[in-house]
Amino acid sequence: NRITLRRATVTRVDTGQKHVHLRGDDQPLSYDKLILSTGSYPLKAHWPGEDSQGVQHLITWQDRFSR
């Protein structure tokens, strides 16, 4: 697996093109699967589709195996 941790401010997520745009970076990052880590507690952003099949809210790193 190729997992890269980036600590940056996301300005836009283009789910159609699978690109993430970061503040101060002109070149978007592409992704296959995206994890948005907002802190130590899962925060629901109230985005359309956040309760869709395949969307998970994780509390611990180990939670990724329990779904």
PDB file of C-alpha atoms in Angstrom:
ATOM      1  CA  ASN A   1       0.000   0.000   0.000  1.00  0.00           C
ATOM      2  CA  ARG A   2       1.074   3.534  -0.703  1.00  0.00           C
ATOM      3  CA  ILE A   3      -0.171   5.687   2.144  1.00  0.00           C
ATOM      4  CA  THR A   4       1.114   9.222   2.530  1.00  0.00           C
ATOM      5  CA  LEU A   5       0.351  11.379   5.547  1.00  0.00           C
ATOM      6  CA  ARG A   6      -0.013  15.048   4.567  1.00  0.00           C
ATOM      7  CA  ARG A   7      -0.585  17.696   7.220  1.00  0.00           C
ATOM      8  CA  ALA A   8      -2.018  20.529   5.183  1.00  0.00           C
ATOM      9  CA  THR A   9      -5.137  22.593   4.733  1.00  0.00           C
ATOM     10  CA  VAL A  10      -7.432  21.172   2.087  1.00  0.00           C
ATOM     11  CA  THR A  11      -9.150  23.868   0.044  1.00  0.00           C
ATOM     12  CA  ARG A  12     -11.148  21.586  -2.258  1.00  0.00           C
ATOM     13  CA  VAL A  13     -11.877  17.897  -2.862  1.00  0.00           C
ATOM     14  CA  ASP A  14     -12.855  16.981  -6.415  1.00  0.00           C
ATOM     15  CA  THR A  15     -14.460  13.550  -6.021  1.00  0.00           C
ATOM     16  CA  GLY A  16     -15.156  13.253  -9.742  1.00  0.00           C
ATOM     17  CA  GLN A  17     -11.497  13.631 -10.712  1.00  0.00           C
ATOM     18  CA  LYS A  18     -10.246  12.167  -7.385  1.00  0.00           C
ATOM     19  CA  HIS A  19      -8.089  15.220  -6.685  1.00  0.00           C
ATOM     20  CA  VAL A  20      -7.358  17.076  -3.449  1.00  0.00           C
ATOM     21  CA  HIS A  21      -6.329  20.722  -3.623  1.00  0.00           C
ATOM     22  CA  LEU A  22      -4.086  22.034  -0.822  1.00  0.00           C
ATOM     23  CA  ARG A  23      -3.564  25.614   0.296  1.00  0.00           C
ATOM     24  CA  GLY A  24      -0.370  27.049  -1.185  1.00  0.00           C
ATOM     25  CA  ASP A  25       0.067  24.230  -3.712  1.00  0.00           C
ATOM     26  CA  ASP A  26      -0.901  24.794  -7.356  1.00  0.00           C
ATOM     27  CA  GLN A  27      -0.713  21.097  -8.248  1.00  0.00           C
ATOM     28  CA  PRO A  28      -3.598  18.930  -6.937  1.00  0.00           C
ATOM     29  CA  LEU A  29      -2.910  15.528  -5.411  1.00  0.00           C
ATOM     30  CA  SER A  30      -4.606  12.501  -6.940  1.00  0.00           C
ATOM     31  CA  TYR A  31      -5.947   9.635  -4.851  1.00  0.00           C
ATOM     32  CA  ASP A  32      -7.497   6.192  -5.144  1.00  0.00           C
ATOM     33  CA  LYS A  33      -9.046   6.248  -1.655  1.00  0.00           C
ATOM     34  CA  LEU A  34      -9.110   9.270   0.621  1.00  0.00           C
ATOM     35  CA  ILE A  35      -9.088   9.483   4.417  1.00  0.00           C
ATOM     36  CA  LEU A  36      -9.898  12.855   5.955  1.00  0.00           C
ATOM     37  CA  SER A  37      -8.583  12.899   9.502  1.00  0.00           C
ATOM     38  CA  THR A  38     -10.090  15.805  11.410  1.00  0.00           C
ATOM     39  CA  GLY A  39      -8.704  15.060  14.865  1.00  0.00           C
ATOM     40  CA  SER A  40      -9.023  12.632  17.729  1.00  0.00           C
ATOM     41  CA  TYR A  41     -12.825  12.411  17.575  1.00  0.00           C
ATOM     42  CA  PRO A  42     -14.876  11.532  14.529  1.00  0.00           C
ATOM     43  CA  LEU A  43     -16.644  14.656  13.369  1.00  0.00           C
ATOM     44  CA  LYS A  44     -19.519  14.373  10.971  1.00  0.00           C
ATOM     45  CA  ALA A  45     -19.202  17.205   8.497  1.00  0.00           C
ATOM     46  CA  HIS A  46     -22.862  16.974   7.427  1.00  0.00           C
ATOM     47  CA  TRP A  47     -21.870  16.637   3.777  1.00  0.00           C
ATOM     48  CA  PRO A  48     -24.191  15.090   1.220  1.00  0.00           C
ATOM     49  CA  GLY A  49     -23.449  11.372   1.076  1.00  0.00           C
ATOM     50  CA  GLU A  50     -21.600  11.075   4.390  1.00  0.00           C
ATOM     51  CA  ASP A  51     -24.023   8.326   5.456  1.00  0.00           C
ATOM     52  CA  SER A  52     -23.634   6.459   2.166  1.00  0.00           C
ATOM     53  CA  GLN A  53     -22.448   2.882   1.945  1.00  0.00           C
ATOM     54  CA  GLY A  54     -18.648   2.732   2.228  1.00  0.00           C
ATOM     55  CA  VAL A  55     -18.282   5.971   4.220  1.00  0.00           C
ATOM     56  CA  GLN A  56     -16.920   5.318   7.706  1.00  0.00           C
ATOM     57  CA  HIS A  57     -16.313   7.491  10.749  1.00  0.00           C
ATOM     58  CA  LEU A  58     -13.320   6.102  12.633  1.00  0.00           C
ATOM     59  CA  ILE A  59     -12.335   6.763  16.236  1.00  0.00           C
ATOM     60  CA  THR A  60      -9.108   4.735  16.340  1.00  0.00           C
ATOM     61  CA  TRP A  61      -6.748   3.443  13.667  1.00  0.00           C
ATOM     62  CA  GLN A  62      -7.878  -0.101  14.554  1.00  0.00           C
ATOM     63  CA  ASP A  63     -11.503   0.802  13.686  1.00  0.00           C
ATOM     64  CA  ARG A  64     -10.614   0.551  10.008  1.00  0.00           C
ATOM     65  CA  PHE A  65     -10.671  -3.262  10.416  1.00  0.00           C
ATOM     66  CA  SER A  66     -13.974  -3.494  12.291  1.00  0.00           C
ATOM     67  CA  ARG A  67     -16.276  -2.235   9.510  1.00  0.00           C
TER      68      ARG A  67
END
